[in-house]
Structure formats: C-alpha cells, structure tokens
Short mmCIF file of C-alpha atoms in Angstrom, two decimals:
data_model
loop_
_atom_site.label_atom_id
_atom_site.label_comp_id
_atom_site.label_asym_id
_atom_site.label_seq_id
_atom_site.Cartn_x
_atom_site.Cartn_y
_atom_site.Cartn_z
CA MET K 197 -17.31 10.73 54.12
CA GLY K 198 -19.32 13.62 52.88
CA ASN K 199 -20.12 15.51 49.76
CA ALA K 200 -18.09 18.70 49.39
CA HIS K 201 -17.65 18.95 45.66
CA ASP K 202 -17.42 22.56 44.62
CA SER K 203 -14.67 22.29 42.00
CA SER K 204 -12.70 25.15 43.57
CA PHE K 205 -11.98 23.42 46.85
CA SER K 206 -13.39 19.94 47.26
CA ARG K 207 -10.70 18.04 45.39
CA ARG K 208 -8.81 18.01 48.71
CA ALA K 209 -11.77 18.21 51.07
CA VAL K 210 -12.85 15.18 53.01
CA LEU K 211 -16.10 15.45 54.91
CA ILE K 212 -16.09 13.72 58.25
CA GLY K 213 -18.48 12.86 61.02
CA GLY K 214 -17.06 13.17 64.51
CA MET K 215 -13.62 13.41 62.86
CA GLY K 216 -13.83 9.77 61.77
CA VAL K 217 -12.79 8.80 58.21
CA ALA K 218 -13.89 5.87 56.10
CA ALA K 219 -11.20 3.47 55.02
CA GLY K 220 -11.96 2.50 51.45
CA ALA K 221 -14.00 2.99 48.35
CA SER K 222 -16.16 -0.07 48.81
CA LEU K 223 -15.60 -0.35 52.54
CA ALA K 224 -19.04 0.89 53.46
CA ALA K 225 -19.92 -2.63 52.46
CA THR K 226 -16.71 -4.32 53.45
CA THR K 227 -15.89 -3.55 57.08
CA PRO K 228 -17.39 -4.61 60.38
CA SER K 229 -17.96 -0.92 61.24
CA ALA K 230 -19.93 0.09 58.17
CA PHE K 231 -19.30 3.49 56.71
CA ALA K 232 -19.64 5.31 53.42
CA ALA K 233 -16.70 6.01 51.15
CA THR K 234 -16.73 6.85 47.53
CA ALA K 235 -14.89 8.39 44.59
CA ARG K 236 -14.82 11.43 42.36
CA SER K 237 -15.75 11.51 38.71
CA ALA K 238 -13.61 13.03 36.01
CA ALA K 239 -16.79 14.80 34.92
CA THR K 240 -17.82 18.13 36.45
CA PRO K 241 -19.13 17.34 39.95
CA PRO K 242 -22.31 18.85 41.30
CA ALA K 243 -21.97 22.12 43.21
CA ILE K 244 -22.54 21.51 46.93
CA ASP K 245 -22.52 24.02 49.76
CA PRO K 246 -19.05 23.72 51.34
CA THR K 247 -20.46 24.68 54.74
CA SER K 248 -22.85 21.73 54.80
CA GLY K 249 -20.41 19.40 56.55
CA LYS K 250 -16.99 18.98 58.06
CA HIS K 251 -13.77 18.67 56.10
CA LYS K 252 -10.53 16.87 56.66
CA TYR K 253 -7.06 17.40 55.21
CA PHE K 254 -3.90 15.36 55.65
CA ALA K 255 -0.31 16.41 56.24
CA PHE K 256 0.81 15.04 52.87
CA ASP K 257 -1.82 17.04 50.94
CA THR K 258 0.23 19.84 49.38
CA GLY K 259 -2.94 21.74 48.50
CA LEU K 260 -3.48 22.56 52.16
CA TRP K 261 -0.18 24.30 52.79
CA ASN K 262 1.48 27.61 51.97
CA GLY K 263 4.93 26.43 50.94
CA HIS K 264 6.49 29.88 51.41
CA LEU K 265 5.67 29.98 55.13
CA MET K 266 7.16 26.72 56.36
CA SER K 267 10.38 25.96 58.19
CA ASN K 268 12.20 22.92 59.58
CA CYS K 269 9.47 20.60 58.38
CA GLN K 270 9.33 17.32 56.53
CA VAL K 271 6.63 14.78 55.67
CA ARG K 272 7.52 11.32 56.94
CA MET K 273 5.70 8.01 56.81
CA GLY K 274 3.92 6.73 59.87
CA SER K 275 4.61 3.36 61.43
CA PHE K 276 3.11 0.15 60.04
CA THR K 277 2.65 -2.51 62.73
CA LYS K 278 2.77 -6.11 61.56
CA ASP K 279 0.68 -8.75 63.32
CA THR K 280 3.72 -10.77 64.32
CA ALA K 281 1.66 -12.82 66.77
CA HIS K 282 -0.29 -14.38 63.88
CA ASN K 283 1.70 -13.80 60.66
CA PRO K 284 1.83 -15.55 58.32
CA LEU K 285 -1.90 -16.29 58.29
CA PHE K 286 -1.81 -18.94 55.59
CA GLY K 287 0.59 -20.00 52.87
CA GLU K 288 0.80 -22.11 49.77
CA GLY K 289 -0.99 -25.42 50.08
CA LEU K 290 2.01 -27.21 48.62
CA TYR K 291 3.65 -26.88 52.05
CA GLU K 292 0.57 -27.61 54.18
CA HIS K 293 -0.22 -30.90 55.90
CA PRO K 294 -2.04 -32.48 54.25
CA THR K 295 -0.71 -30.89 51.09
CA LEU K 296 -2.93 -29.03 48.63
CA PRO K 297 -1.23 -29.83 45.30
CA TRP K 298 -3.31 -27.23 43.41
CA GLU K 299 -1.61 -24.45 45.37
CA ALA K 300 1.87 -24.86 43.92
CA ARG K 301 2.92 -21.21 44.04
CA PHE K 302 1.08 -18.02 45.04
CA ASP K 303 3.69 -15.87 43.32
CA ASN K 304 2.41 -12.28 43.71
CA GLY K 305 -0.91 -13.39 45.12
CA TYR K 306 -2.69 -10.09 44.37
CA PRO K 307 -4.79 -10.49 47.53
CA ASN K 308 -8.30 -9.09 47.47
CA VAL K 309 -9.49 -9.14 51.10
CA PHE K 310 -12.64 -7.55 52.50
CA TRP K 311 -15.20 -7.92 55.25
CA ASP K 312 -18.58 -9.14 54.02
CA PRO K 313 -21.28 -7.88 56.44
CA GLU K 314 -24.00 -9.82 54.65
CA HIS K 315 -22.37 -13.18 55.35
CA ARG K 316 -20.41 -12.04 58.44
CA LYS K 317 -17.01 -13.21 57.24
CA PHE K 318 -13.74 -12.02 55.80
CA ARG K 319 -13.20 -13.09 52.21
CA CYS K 320 -9.90 -13.46 50.38
CA TYR K 321 -9.58 -13.99 46.62
CA TYR K 322 -6.02 -14.58 45.45
CA THR K 323 -4.17 -15.32 42.23
CA LEU K 324 -1.82 -18.29 42.07
CA PHE K 325 -0.30 -20.98 39.89
CA LEU K 326 -2.48 -24.05 40.17
CA VAL K 327 0.17 -25.92 38.24
CA ASP K 328 3.88 -25.10 38.57
CA PRO K 329 6.01 -28.14 37.75
CA SER K 330 9.24 -26.51 38.84
CA SER K 331 7.98 -25.74 42.36
CA SER K 332 6.08 -29.00 42.77
CA SER K 333 8.99 -31.23 41.74
CA THR K 334 11.81 -29.47 43.58
CA PRO K 335 11.95 -29.66 47.40
CA VAL K 336 12.94 -26.40 49.09
CA ASP K 337 16.26 -27.77 50.33
CA GLN K 338 17.24 -28.70 46.75
CA ARG K 339 16.52 -25.36 45.09
CA ILE K 340 19.74 -23.46 45.72
CA GLY K 341 21.91 -23.66 42.63
CA LYS K 342 19.06 -24.84 40.43
CA THR K 343 17.29 -22.66 37.88
CA TYR K 344 13.59 -21.99 38.41
CA SER K 345 11.54 -22.71 35.28
CA THR K 346 8.29 -20.99 34.32
CA ALA K 347 7.37 -23.72 31.83
CA ASN K 348 3.87 -25.25 31.79
CA ARG K 349 2.45 -23.13 34.58
CA VAL K 350 -1.34 -22.71 34.88
CA THR K 351 -2.85 -19.72 36.66
CA GLY K 352 -6.05 -19.54 38.68
CA CYS K 353 -7.98 -17.78 41.43
CA ASN K 354 -8.50 -19.45 44.80
CA TYR K 355 -10.68 -18.50 47.73
CA ALA K 356 -10.31 -18.48 51.53
CA GLU K 357 -12.51 -17.16 54.31
CA SER K 358 -12.31 -16.30 57.99
CA ALA K 359 -14.62 -15.38 60.86
CA ASP K 360 -12.04 -13.28 62.69
CA GLY K 361 -9.51 -12.26 60.03
CA ILE K 362 -6.83 -14.39 61.69
CA HIS K 363 -7.80 -18.03 61.29
CA TRP K 364 -8.52 -18.89 57.65
CA THR K 365 -10.07 -21.88 55.95
CA LYS K 366 -9.87 -22.94 52.32
CA PRO K 367 -13.30 -24.49 51.74
CA ASP K 368 -14.10 -27.14 49.15
CA LEU K 369 -16.05 -25.16 46.58
CA GLY K 370 -16.86 -28.00 44.20
CA LEU K 371 -16.45 -25.73 41.18
CA VAL K 372 -13.26 -26.62 39.28
CA ASP K 373 -11.81 -30.01 38.50
CA PHE K 374 -8.21 -30.62 39.52
CA ASN K 375 -6.78 -34.06 38.79
CA GLY K 376 -10.25 -35.60 38.70
CA SER K 377 -11.70 -33.96 41.81
CA THR K 378 -13.59 -30.72 42.59
CA ALA K 379 -12.86 -31.02 46.32
CA ASN K 380 -10.73 -27.88 46.37
CA ASN K 381 -10.93 -24.12 46.90
CA ILE K 382 -10.38 -23.17 43.25
CA LEU K 383 -12.77 -20.45 42.11
CA LEU K 384 -11.53 -20.06 38.52
CA LYS K 385 -8.90 -21.69 36.33
CA GLY K 386 -6.82 -19.98 33.62
CA VAL K 387 -7.20 -16.45 35.01
CA GLN K 388 -4.97 -13.97 36.81
CA GLY K 389 -5.17 -10.65 38.59
CA THR K 390 -8.67 -11.41 39.88
CA SER K 391 -10.52 -9.14 42.28
CA VAL K 392 -14.07 -9.02 43.57
CA LEU K 393 -16.06 -5.91 44.48
CA TYR K 394 -18.88 -6.25 46.98
CA ASP K 395 -21.50 -3.75 45.78
CA PRO K 396 -24.48 -3.84 48.19
CA GLU K 397 -26.17 -0.86 46.55
CA ASP K 398 -26.77 -2.72 43.29
CA PRO K 399 -30.54 -3.27 43.16
CA ASP K 400 -30.01 -6.57 41.40
CA PRO K 401 -29.05 -9.17 44.07
CA SER K 402 -27.46 -11.37 41.42
CA ARG K 403 -24.87 -8.63 40.74
CA ARG K 404 -23.92 -7.79 44.33
CA TYR K 405 -20.49 -9.39 43.84
CA LYS K 406 -18.65 -8.14 40.78
CA LEU K 407 -15.55 -9.98 39.57
CA ILE K 408 -12.93 -8.74 37.14
CA THR K 409 -10.04 -10.87 35.90
CA LEU K 410 -7.66 -11.43 33.02
CA ALA K 411 -8.48 -14.54 30.97
CA SER K 412 -7.68 -14.42 27.26
CA LYS K 413 -8.60 -10.76 27.73
CA LEU K 414 -9.96 -8.76 30.62
CA SER K 415 -13.36 -10.18 31.59
CA VAL K 416 -16.09 -9.68 34.18
CA ALA K 417 -18.63 -11.86 36.00
CA PHE K 418 -21.36 -11.45 38.62
CA SER K 419 -22.58 -13.37 41.65
CA ALA K 420 -25.24 -13.30 44.34
CA ASP K 421 -23.12 -15.06 46.97
CA GLY K 422 -19.48 -14.31 46.11
CA ILE K 423 -18.78 -17.93 45.13
CA HIS K 424 -20.98 -18.92 42.21
CA PHE K 425 -20.29 -16.49 39.37
CA THR K 426 -21.77 -16.16 35.93
CA PRO K 427 -19.62 -17.25 32.96
CA LEU K 428 -16.82 -14.80 32.23
CA ARG K 429 -17.89 -12.00 29.92
CA PRO K 430 -14.98 -10.51 27.90
CA TRP K 431 -14.77 -6.78 27.39
CA PRO K 432 -16.62 -5.69 24.23
CA ALA K 433 -14.56 -5.34 21.08
CA ASN K 434 -15.16 -1.57 21.06
CA SER K 435 -13.69 -1.24 24.56
CA PRO K 436 -9.90 -1.77 24.31
CA SER K 437 -8.63 -4.17 26.96
CA PRO K 438 -5.36 -3.44 28.80
CA GLY K 439 -2.66 -6.05 29.35
CA ALA K 440 -3.92 -6.33 32.94
CA ASP K 441 -1.46 -9.07 33.98
CA CYS K 442 -1.44 -7.61 37.49
CA HIS K 443 -3.75 -6.83 40.41
CA ASN K 444 -6.93 -5.49 38.78
CA ARG K 445 -8.70 -3.50 41.47
CA VAL K 446 -12.11 -1.83 41.02
CA PHE K 447 -13.84 0.66 43.28
CA LYS K 448 -17.11 2.57 42.99
CA ASP K 449 -17.19 6.34 42.39
CA SER K 450 -20.01 7.80 44.46
CA VAL K 451 -20.17 11.13 42.63
CA SER K 452 -20.50 9.80 39.09
CA GLY K 453 -21.72 6.33 39.98
CA GLU K 454 -18.93 4.92 37.79
CA TYR K 455 -16.76 1.90 38.47
CA VAL K 456 -13.06 2.73 38.38
CA LEU K 457 -10.53 0.08 37.42
CA ILE K 458 -6.87 0.52 38.32
CA THR K 459 -4.83 -1.87 36.18
CA ARG K 460 -1.58 -1.95 34.19
CA LEU K 461 -0.16 -1.24 30.76
CA TRP K 462 3.32 -1.62 29.31
CA ASP K 463 5.19 1.27 27.71
CA SER K 464 8.80 1.27 26.46
CA ASN K 465 9.37 -2.05 28.22
CA VAL K 466 8.30 -0.77 31.66
CA ARG K 467 5.16 -1.33 33.68
CA VAL K 468 2.82 1.65 34.09
CA VAL K 469 -0.41 2.12 36.04
CA ALA K 470 -3.58 2.58 33.97
CA MET K 471 -7.20 3.48 34.67
CA SER K 472 -10.50 2.64 32.98
CA ARG K 473 -14.08 3.59 33.89
CA SER K 474 -17.48 2.01 33.42
CA THR K 475 -21.09 2.82 34.26
CA ASP K 476 -22.30 -0.79 34.10
CA PHE K 477 -19.20 -2.93 34.84
CA VAL K 478 -19.47 -4.35 31.33
CA ASN K 479 -18.51 -1.55 28.93
CA TRP K 480 -15.26 0.17 29.82
CA SER K 481 -13.43 3.26 28.64
CA LYS K 482 -10.08 3.04 26.88
CA PRO K 483 -7.38 2.47 29.53
CA VAL K 484 -5.12 5.47 30.03
CA GLU K 485 -1.82 5.74 31.86
CA VAL K 486 -2.12 7.54 35.20
CA HIS K 487 1.20 6.81 36.91
CA ARG K 488 4.65 5.36 36.36
CA GLY K 489 7.79 4.91 38.37
CA ASN K 490 11.30 5.82 37.30
CA GLY K 491 12.93 3.70 34.63
CA LEU K 492 13.69 0.00 34.89
CA GLU K 493 14.84 0.28 38.50
CA SER K 494 11.50 1.55 39.83
CA GLN K 495 8.50 0.09 37.99
CA VAL K 496 5.02 0.25 39.51
CA TYR K 497 3.96 -3.37 39.16
CA SER K 498 0.43 -2.82 40.43
CA MET K 499 -1.44 -0.21 42.48
CA PRO K 500 -4.70 -1.30 44.15
CA SER K 501 -6.45 1.94 45.00
CA TRP K 502 -9.36 3.16 47.06
CA GLU K 503 -11.00 6.41 48.11
CA TYR K 504 -10.36 7.72 51.58
CA GLY K 505 -13.25 10.14 51.57
CA GLN K 506 -14.58 12.04 48.63
CA GLY K 507 -11.89 13.61 46.52
CA LEU K 508 -8.90 11.87 48.10
CA TYR K 509 -7.55 8.59 46.73
CA LEU K 510 -4.81 6.34 48.05
CA GLY K 511 -2.87 3.68 46.17
CA LEU K 512 -0.71 0.76 47.29
CA GLY K 513 2.10 0.74 44.77
CA SER K 514 4.13 -2.45 44.50
CA VAL K 515 7.43 -1.19 43.08
CA TYR K 516 9.63 -3.65 41.20
CA THR K 517 13.40 -3.23 40.99
CA ASP K 518 14.95 -4.40 37.71
CA GLY K 519 17.70 -3.24 35.37
CA ASP K 520 20.87 -3.79 37.40
CA LYS K 521 21.76 -7.14 38.98
CA THR K 522 24.27 -5.48 41.31
CA LEU K 523 21.55 -3.58 43.18
CA PRO K 524 21.00 -5.01 46.68
CA ASP K 525 17.22 -5.14 46.11
CA TYR K 526 17.36 -6.36 42.51
CA ASP K 527 14.39 -8.57 41.55
CA THR K 528 12.40 -7.63 44.68
CA VAL K 529 9.15 -5.69 45.17
CA ASP K 530 8.61 -2.88 47.69
CA LEU K 531 5.24 -1.50 48.82
CA SER K 532 4.74 2.28 48.74
CA LEU K 533 1.78 4.56 49.48
CA LEU K 534 0.61 7.13 46.93
CA TRP K 535 -2.14 9.75 46.90
CA SER K 536 -4.23 11.58 44.34
CA THR K 537 -7.07 14.06 44.19
CA ASN K 538 -8.37 13.05 40.76
CA THR K 539 -7.23 9.43 40.04
CA THR K 540 -5.24 10.66 37.02
CA GLU K 541 -2.13 12.04 38.75
CA TRP K 542 -0.44 10.35 41.68
CA ASN K 543 2.17 11.45 44.20
CA ASN K 544 4.27 9.66 46.79
CA VAL K 545 2.86 10.33 50.25
CA ALA K 546 6.34 11.14 51.58
CA PRO K 547 8.66 12.54 48.88
CA ASP K 548 11.89 11.11 50.36
CA ASP K 549 10.63 7.62 51.16
CA SER K 550 7.01 6.48 50.83
CA THR K 551 7.59 2.86 51.86
CA PHE K 552 4.41 1.78 53.60
CA ILE K 553 4.80 -1.90 54.47
CA PRO K 554 8.49 -2.63 55.11
CA HIS K 555 10.13 -5.91 54.18
CA GLY K 556 10.83 -8.48 56.83
CA SER K 557 14.42 -9.46 57.51
CA GLY K 558 16.44 -11.82 55.36
CA MET K 559 16.20 -10.33 51.86
CA GLY K 560 18.33 -12.36 49.49
CA ARG K 561 18.79 -15.27 51.91
CA TYR K 562 16.21 -17.67 50.50
CA PRO K 563 15.11 -20.16 51.70
CA ARG K 564 15.84 -18.47 55.01
CA GLY K 565 14.35 -15.11 55.94
CA ASP K 566 10.94 -13.81 56.98
CA PHE K 567 7.93 -14.70 54.85
CA ASP K 568 7.78 -11.10 53.56
CA SER K 569 11.49 -10.43 53.17
CA SER K 570 11.56 -9.77 49.42
CA VAL K 571 8.16 -9.20 47.78
CA ILE K 572 4.96 -7.45 48.97
CA PHE K 573 1.58 -7.06 47.24
CA ALA K 574 -1.28 -5.67 49.35
CA SER K 575 -5.04 -5.35 49.50
CA VAL K 576 -6.91 -2.14 50.33
CA PRO K 577 -7.67 -1.71 54.04
CA ILE K 578 -10.46 -2.79 56.36
CA GLU K 579 -11.39 -0.50 59.25
CA MET K 580 -11.76 -2.12 62.67
CA ASP K 581 -11.50 -0.60 66.14
CA ASN K 582 -10.05 2.73 64.98
CA ARG K 583 -7.37 0.93 62.98
CA LEU K 584 -6.89 0.32 59.29
CA TRP K 585 -5.93 -3.30 58.71
CA PHE K 586 -4.01 -4.18 55.56
CA TYR K 587 -3.76 -7.76 54.32
CA TYR K 588 -0.83 -8.52 52.04
CA MET K 589 0.97 -11.32 50.27
CA GLY K 590 4.58 -11.42 51.35
CA GLY K 591 7.21 -13.45 49.53
CA LYS K 592 10.67 -14.70 50.44
CA GLY K 593 12.89 -15.39 47.49
CA TRP K 594 13.07 -13.41 44.28
CA HIS K 595 10.39 -12.18 41.95
CA THR K 596 11.57 -14.20 38.93
CA SER K 597 13.21 -17.11 40.74
CA TRP K 598 12.41 -19.46 43.60
CA ARG K 599 9.88 -17.98 45.96
CA GLN K 600 7.45 -18.93 48.72
CA THR K 601 4.53 -16.63 49.52
CA ALA K 602 2.04 -16.28 52.38
CA LEU K 603 -0.74 -13.96 53.54
CA GLY K 604 0.03 -11.58 56.37
CA ARG K 605 -1.55 -8.52 57.87
CA GLY K 606 -0.74 -5.36 59.80
CA TRP K 607 -2.28 -2.06 60.79
CA ILE K 608 -1.95 1.66 61.24
CA GLU K 609 -4.00 3.93 63.46
CA LYS K 610 -6.80 5.47 61.44
CA ASP K 611 -5.71 8.63 59.56
CA LYS K 612 -2.05 8.19 60.51
CA PHE K 613 -0.50 7.64 57.08
CA ALA K 614 2.19 10.33 57.18
CA TYR K 615 2.98 13.34 59.34
CA TYR K 616 4.73 16.68 59.39
CA GLY K 617 7.65 16.75 61.81
CA GLY K 618 10.93 18.58 62.24
CA ARG K 619 13.98 17.91 60.13
CA GLN K 620 16.05 18.99 63.12
CA VAL K 621 14.44 17.43 66.15
CA HIS K 622 15.23 20.03 68.80
CA LYS K 623 14.25 23.08 66.76
CA PRO K 624 10.70 24.39 66.26
CA THR K 625 8.76 23.29 63.21
CA VAL K 626 6.49 25.85 61.52
CA VAL K 627 3.80 24.93 58.99
CA THR K 628 1.22 27.36 57.61
CA THR K 629 -1.99 26.64 55.77
CA GLN K 630 -3.41 28.33 52.74
CA GLY K 631 -6.28 30.70 53.44
CA LEU K 632 -9.22 28.89 55.03
CA SER K 633 -12.91 29.75 55.18
CA ILE K 634 -13.90 29.01 58.78
CA PHE K 635 -17.66 28.64 59.09
CA GLY K 636 -18.00 27.16 62.59
CA ASP K 637 -16.11 26.72 65.85
CA ASP K 638 -14.77 23.23 65.17
CA VAL K 639 -11.05 23.40 64.33
CA ARG K 640 -9.18 20.21 65.18
CA PHE K 641 -5.73 18.70 64.81
CA LEU K 642 -4.63 15.09 64.87
CA VAL K 643 -1.24 15.28 66.58
CA ASP K 644 1.06 13.19 68.72
CA VAL K 645 2.98 15.31 71.23
CA ASP K 646 6.06 13.61 72.61
CA HIS K 647 7.53 14.23 76.06
CA GLY K 648 8.68 17.82 76.24
CA GLY K 649 6.81 18.66 73.05
CA SER K 650 4.52 21.60 72.38
CA VAL K 651 2.02 22.95 69.85
CA SER K 652 0.78 26.52 69.43
CA VAL K 653 -1.47 27.97 66.75
CA ALA K 654 -1.82 31.53 65.48
CA LEU K 655 -4.63 32.71 63.24
CA MET K 656 -3.22 34.84 60.43
CA ASP K 657 -4.65 36.81 57.57
CA GLN K 658 -5.21 34.99 54.28
CA ASN K 659 -1.60 35.49 53.20
CA GLY K 660 -0.20 34.27 56.51
CA THR K 661 1.60 37.56 57.11
CA ALA K 662 -0.34 39.25 59.93
CA VAL K 663 -1.65 37.77 63.19
CA GLN K 664 -5.31 38.45 63.81
CA PRO K 665 -5.88 40.28 67.13
CA GLY K 666 -6.92 37.90 69.88
CA PHE K 667 -5.70 34.83 67.99
CA GLU K 668 -2.01 34.96 68.85
CA ALA K 669 -0.10 31.72 69.29
CA ASP K 670 0.43 32.24 73.03
CA ARG K 671 -3.35 32.41 73.51
CA SER K 672 -4.01 29.08 71.78
CA VAL K 673 -5.12 26.02 73.73
CA LEU K 674 -5.39 22.43 72.49
CA GLU K 675 -8.14 20.47 74.22
CA PRO K 676 -7.77 16.68 73.85
CA GLY K 677 -10.72 14.61 72.69
CA SER K 678 -11.45 10.95 73.22
CA ASP K 679 -10.58 10.08 69.61
CA GLY K 680 -6.99 11.36 69.60
CA TRP K 681 -7.93 14.67 68.00
CA TYR K 682 -7.34 18.05 69.69
CA GLN K 683 -9.78 20.97 69.55
CA VAL K 684 -8.01 24.30 68.99
CA ARG K 685 -9.31 27.34 70.87
CA TRP K 686 -7.98 30.76 71.79
CA ARG K 687 -8.42 32.27 75.26
CA GLY K 688 -10.77 35.24 75.08
CA ALA K 689 -11.51 34.87 71.35
CA ASP K 690 -13.96 32.84 69.27
CA VAL K 691 -13.53 31.94 65.59
CA ARG K 692 -17.29 32.42 65.20
CA SER K 693 -16.69 36.14 65.55
CA LEU K 694 -14.66 36.18 62.33
CA ASP K 695 -16.07 37.65 59.16
CA PRO K 696 -17.27 34.53 57.29
CA SER K 697 -16.59 36.18 53.94
CA LEU K 698 -12.85 36.39 54.68
CA PHE K 699 -10.18 33.69 54.58
CA HIS K 700 -7.67 33.07 57.34
CA ALA K 701 -4.55 30.93 57.64
CA LEU K 702 -3.43 28.75 60.54
CA GLN K 703 0.24 28.98 61.48
CA ILE K 704 1.23 25.97 63.57
CA THR K 705 4.45 25.97 65.59
CA MET K 706 5.48 22.59 66.97
CA LYS K 707 8.31 20.93 68.80
CA ASN K 708 8.71 17.17 69.27
CA THR K 709 5.29 16.75 67.69
CA ARG K 710 3.85 14.83 64.75
CA LEU K 711 1.02 16.52 62.85
CA TRP K 712 -1.10 14.03 60.88
CA ALA K 713 -4.23 15.88 59.85
CA LEU K 714 -6.50 18.91 60.27
CA GLY K 715 -10.26 18.94 60.18
CA GLY K 716 -13.47 20.64 61.15
CA ASP K 717 -15.61 23.57 60.08
CA PHE K 718 -13.35 25.02 57.40
CA TYR K 719 -12.26 24.53 53.81
CA VAL K 720 -9.29 25.69 51.73
CA ARG K 721 -9.83 28.85 49.69
CA PRO K 722 -10.37 28.50 45.95
CA LEU K 723 -7.05 28.32 44.14
CA LYS K 724 -6.46 30.99 41.53
CA TYR K 725 -4.65 28.63 39.19
CA ALA K 726 -6.59 25.43 39.78
CA LYS K 727 -6.60 22.95 36.91
CA PRO K 728 -9.81 22.91 34.86
#
C-alpha cells in the first residue's frame, strides 16, 4: 500500500499501485491475489518523501475535505451484496445430517476467515458452545414459549476449510476428545474469542500461525501449519489482560512491526472497544479503551479491525441493542463500518447510518426468518477479483435467547465503502478538497455516473476561493480507465506546469454521481492544528 509517513500528511494518505488498494492488515498473506497491507505505530513514524509514491483518499475521510466549501452533499454507505446463491455456507452441526453433537450452538461465532496461500485453502476458525444442554435437548419446534438456559455450557474453537470459499468441510483433527472420540473438528476446548493471524514474514516457521484466545485469561499459541498449536501461553502477570470475552482480532503494524490487538473491556456496565500492542506476540501493553457506542442501546460488542493501506484503519463494529425491551431491535446485533487514522479514535463511515452488512428479513420471527435476520458478527475481508469478500456469522433468534447461527458471505467492489452524493438528487453537489500538493500528472477519481449525470472539476487556489487560469471546470475532462477510475485532465493545461511548492484545491461539481475516492500524484497539505 505504500509508505507515506510524514506526520503532517500521511495519517490519511494511502499509497497505491495502479490505483489498487490492499484489503487487510494481514491480507498480503491471506488473499489469493497477494498484496501488502500494514498498520501505523503510535510512535513517531519515519519521515518518508511524500512524492515517492501515489496516495489515495476516501470520501468518508474528513481530513481530505474543506468543510466550508461544500454544498448539497452527504456521505452514504455503499451497497453490500450477499451471496444469496450459496448462503448460508455452513451452520451448526447439531442440525446437520449426520449430526455433529459437539456443535450445539455457534452463538456469535466470531468468524476468523482468511485465504492461506501456503496451503492453497480458505481457513475458518470460529467460537462456539461445544456443550449447550438447552439447545441440544430442545427441538426447534418446541422452543417457543420455553426459556433458554445458559447453564452448563462449554465453549471452544472449531475449524473448517474450503478450496473455493463456498463449499466447506469440517475435518477430523484428532486433537480434542469429545464423548470418548477425537474424530471431530475441535481445535481447542474451554476457550472463546479465538482468532489466528497468518504471519508469513516471521522467520521462524513454527510461529507462522499466531493464535490468541481467552481461556482463564487471554493467552497465545503458535503453529507451523495452522492446526497443531503449542500449549496456550497466558499473558505475563505484568501485562494486564482485558476481559476479552469477544472477537479478539490481531493485525500486524508494518511501520512499527508491532502486533495490534483489538479486543473488549467493560466500563459502567457497557461494552467498550480496547486496544493492546506487542512486539513479540507474548508481552502486551495495558489495554486501553479506543471506542464506545452510545449508552446501553448502542454497545460495540466487538470490532475486528484491519488496515486498508498505511495510515487508514477500518473496523467491523457489531453493535448490540440493550436497555429497552420495547425497542423493535432489542437484543439484536447490527454490523457497522468504522474508520480511524491512528487506531485510538474511531468514526462511523457514514454519520447518519453506517450499517455495513444489513440484516436479512424476519427479525423477531424465530424460528422463521433468514439465517442472518437478527445477529451479525463478521471477519475482515479477503480480496478476490476486484472485490472485497466478507465472511460473517449470521444468527436468527435473539442474542440472549434461542438462536441458530450460520456462516455467510458477501462482497463490495474494492474501495467502494461509502460515497459522497447529493442530499437533493436533482441539484448539483459540490465538494472541495483541502489544499493539495500535486507532484505529477496523475489525478484520478473513483466515481459512478448515473444516466444523465455529470462531473466537472476546477483547480482552485489553496483556500478554494479562486480558480486557477486554464483549470476551469468547463475545461475538465474525465477519461475512463479499465479499473473503474477516471483520469482528470484539463484541455490546454497540464498540472505539471504548476508550481510544485504551492498547494491547490480540487472543487468537484457533480450531478447524479457517486464519488468514492480520489488518488494519484498528490497529498493533502500539512494541517496547522494537527494532533501531536
């Protein structure tokens, strides 16, 4: 993704090659189309020439825009397409034929799905209740009117794999005894919130797969093949362990070389997102809160996160609704998308509604309804064929009552998380950037222009108040590329003629158009009041 890390601009800069963006922090090692993606350290990053590569900015990144020079504009979420032809991909073994009695209830599932290029397969590690007497002893058609009991449940981590990401098998691992037999797909017993990081750059082959999970306390383990792990190693006594009864997701920070854990704490009886860092995956910093929702009605249950290019982080926030039984979505879990430039402060991608994976139909109608009608917990994406594929555990039923859960998947087009569009459809939308340093002739937009739509671009002075001669909007031309991006040029003028020591703003006027991202040979000017 690149390496623009001058502290004055690179916290929003994403370096790109051919305008393509990597999909996840560890996805250089976890997708069929290998690519590099990494994270930013809280420490002072090294100074790197900002003109050494291309940058990319997204519509939702407030640091790109001049908020005083905008009109009729609003950030909205893009469209998530579910794989309805194949969903659900697999469900709880209790309902399979033949039945798998050790898969009584997935519950939240906390799916950890990635592509393993070394073994040429998709891997899925998921949390579940190996033992759940209430679910096992009560047929689905007898559950209505009965109270679900959490008594005597036993947690674990199971494993599934796939050659194509669609058809999954649950292999006999021969690792854990269940009712006198190890012929099952149980990876670990008595753990929860397990995730595995594939780390191909570790020089020690026996540590290529790094596991983190909650046992009696948060613990780690290592493996050479992703199946046979070392005994769990609890966090050292001098490294405070969080509650971590959630999806514990780790990614690698390429700038500092640190491992970053996104986990959970409790504060004032609500769930909050926490972060911890480590240089060796064994000793971890004290967990600190980095995000919370809004009261009992909007608690961030978990937030698996990844880096979408250096300096930009995305999080999949599962938001739990509690606190008022009369709410129509009481005791359900939504899935929202959040973004950050530093891993310590997070924002909703779309301020009005950042729902990323929508529920299926039938909320509150258990046992009827779609498999994902009430609860969604997701894994970070895998890039394939210019799409970002997201695997998620969807549940029908309620979070604290009867529920059945299954793995599903869906996709978005790469880079199309959220867009700027018009609040009033038939009126022009105007968005204006901060001052940009343009150091080459590559200025591109990722836009969708609907029928009857239009886009024009004027080059302004740094303050966005005066049009630069020769770069008027009516002289702008958008040339389509093969990757969905448009090159911006001006008839009779060349951005290479600009004084490279000056900053210029782009004023974009659109109609019936969705603007997703900007990129190319430019970076945002240093901010006068940037945080230290």
